[in-house]
Amino acid sequence: MPTPLRAAAVLVVAASLSGCGASAAREDGASSAGRRFAAALAAGDYRAACELLAPETRDEVEEDAKGPCGPALRELGLPPSGPARGIDVYGNDALLRTAGDTVFLAQFDDGWKVTAAGCVAQSTDEPYRCSLKGG
């Protein structure tokens, strides 16, 4: 499972090496998963938000909180996302930029899942710092 930092680096390298991005269907799938995650958080439906997390990310949330995902996710106080501003998809990784957040996703057999959220751009050495991330 890629870390958000590694995913960001992969996306930057892939973008610079490739003249074409992912298909519209892949972009739509990743974007839709990220928007569903944001909508679940906005509605206070932490159970649904947890279902949209990558397994490793969910495990990390529960381990850090020493409890179930839903209450742990609520306690993180992730920022409201707002409207989507762009999606970059390369291979099995995606980065969804919204008005208030940056969300990393990965594609699994059962669809796109959130691997990190609450991400804020940093310096070039460490492109993003994320409130929610998998190992």
C-alpha positions as a printed NumPy array, in Angstrom:
array([[  0.   ,   0.   ,   0.   ],
       [  1.55 ,   3.317,  -0.96 ],
       [  2.014,   6.011,   1.661],
       [  0.604,   9.458,   0.836],
       [  4.132,  10.794,   0.398],
       [  5.081,   7.964,  -1.946],
       [  1.776,   8.279,  -3.802],
       [  2.367,  12.004,  -4.293],
       [  5.87 ,  11.355,  -5.611],
       [  4.579,   8.639,  -7.954],
       [  1.876,  10.961,  -9.26 ],
       [  4.357,  13.778,  -9.868],
       [  6.798,  11.475, -11.685],
       [  4.029,   9.817, -13.685],
       [  2.598,  13.181, -14.681],
       [  5.964,  14.377, -15.904],
       [  6.652,  11.197, -17.882],
       [  3.242,  10.703, -19.408],
       [  1.474,  12.899, -21.892],
       [ -1.853,  11.221, -21.241],
       [ -3.742,  10.541, -18.051],
       [ -6.195,   7.896, -17.003],
       [ -9.412,   7.11 , -18.793],
       [-12.496,   9.14 , -17.936],
       [-14.079,   6.056, -16.342],
       [-11.123,   5.598, -13.962],
       [-11.098,   9.293, -13.105],
       [-14.85 ,   9.193, -12.481],
       [-14.506,   6.115, -10.252],
       [-11.77 ,   7.64 ,  -8.104],
       [-13.493,  11.023,  -7.946],
       [-16.815,   9.43 ,  -7.031],
       [-15.254,   7.463,  -4.16 ],
       [-13.569,  10.588,  -2.822],
       [-16.795,  12.597,  -3.074],
       [-18.78 ,   9.826,  -1.328],
       [-16.221,   9.846,   1.486],
       [-16.517,  13.627,   1.843],
       [-20.329,  13.453,   1.736],
       [-20.381,  10.762,   4.445],
       [-18.176,  12.902,   6.682],
       [-20.297,  16.002,   6.038],
       [-23.448,  14.05 ,   6.935],
       [-21.855,  12.674,  10.106],
       [-22.166,   9.136,   8.715],
       [-18.818,   7.891,  10.016],
       [-19.761,   4.246,   9.506],
       [-20.182,   4.886,   5.751],
       [-16.957,   6.911,   5.69 ],
       [-15.091,   4.049,   7.348],
       [-16.378,   1.654,   4.694],
       [-14.709,   3.862,   2.075],
       [-11.287,   3.644,   3.728],
       [ -8.585,   1.327,   2.426],
       [ -8.164,  -1.653,   4.788],
       [ -4.716,  -0.555,   5.968],
       [ -5.92 ,   3.   ,   6.571],
       [ -8.927,   1.797,   8.557],
       [ -6.693,  -0.49 ,  10.622],
       [ -4.355,   2.431,  11.327],
       [ -7.25 ,   4.672,  12.431],
       [ -8.569,   1.992,  14.802],
       [ -5.117,   1.155,  16.143],
       [ -4.253,   4.811,  16.826],
       [ -7.58 ,   5.382,  18.596],
       [ -7.576,   1.987,  20.291],
       [-11.222,   1.725,  19.295],
       [-13.716,   1.462,  16.431],
       [-13.262,   3.408,  13.224],
       [-16.431,   5.538,  13.353],
       [-15.776,   7.35 ,  16.648],
       [-12.064,   7.577,  15.808],
       [-12.804,   9.189,  12.448],
       [-15.165,  11.672,  14.093],
       [-12.445,  12.635,  16.593],
       [ -9.966,  13.361,  13.795],
       [-12.073,  16.374,  12.791],
       [-11.17 ,  16.197,   9.123],
       [-11.793,  19.447,   7.221],
       [-14.923,  19.875,   5.087],
       [-13.971,  19.072,   1.524],
       [-16.103,  21.385,  -0.555],
       [-16.419,  21.061,  -4.332],
       [-13.977,  18.886,  -6.289],
       [-11.303,  20.875,  -8.13 ],
       [ -9.411,  18.131,  -9.913],
       [ -8.454,  14.479, -10.014],
       [ -5.189,  12.876, -11.107],
       [ -5.169,   9.115, -11.669],
       [ -2.05 ,   7.117, -12.517],
       [ -2.045,   3.353, -12.254],
       [ -3.831,   2.3  ,  -9.083],
       [ -3.34 ,   5.632,  -7.299],
       [ -5.343,   8.849,  -7.383],
       [ -5.205,  12.294,  -5.851],
       [ -8.47 ,  14.241,  -5.523],
       [ -8.155,  17.96 ,  -4.872],
       [-11.165,  19.73 ,  -3.385],
       [-11.73 ,  23.269,  -2.172],
       [-10.849,  22.261,   1.405],
       [ -8.875,  19.023,   1.273],
       [ -6.621,  16.725,  -0.702],
       [ -7.595,  13.05 ,  -0.642],
       [ -5.441,  10.125,  -1.767],
       [ -7.106,   6.97 ,  -3.069],
       [ -6.032,   3.547,  -4.292],
       [ -7.886,   1.074,  -6.463],
       [ -8.732,  -2.294,  -4.938],
       [-10.647,  -5.284,  -6.314],
       [-13.841,  -3.839,  -4.834],
       [-13.257,  -0.279,  -6.068],
       [-11.488,   2.921,  -5.088],
       [-10.737,   3.436,  -1.389],
       [ -9.363,   6.405,   0.561],
       [ -5.791,   5.917,   1.749],
       [ -5.284,   9.43 ,   3.186],
       [ -7.336,  12.569,   3.788],
       [ -7.012,  15.885,   5.529],
       [ -3.844,  16.412,   3.499],
       [ -2.157,  19.799,   3.26 ],
       [  0.536,  20.641,   0.705],
       [  3.978,  21.144,   2.219],
       [  7.481,  21.643,   0.859],
       [  8.891,  19.726,  -2.08 ],
       [ 10.763,  17.356,   0.285],
       [  7.505,  16.218,   1.871],
       [  4.675,  17.212,  -0.481],
       [  1.754,  16.469,   1.88 ],
       [  1.022,  16.178,   5.585],
       [ -2.161,  14.193,   6.248],
       [ -4.388,  13.979,   9.331],
       [ -5.683,  10.586,   8.2  ],
       [ -3.341,   8.097,   6.582],
       [ -2.591,   4.438,   6.362],
       [  0.751,   2.911,   7.322]])
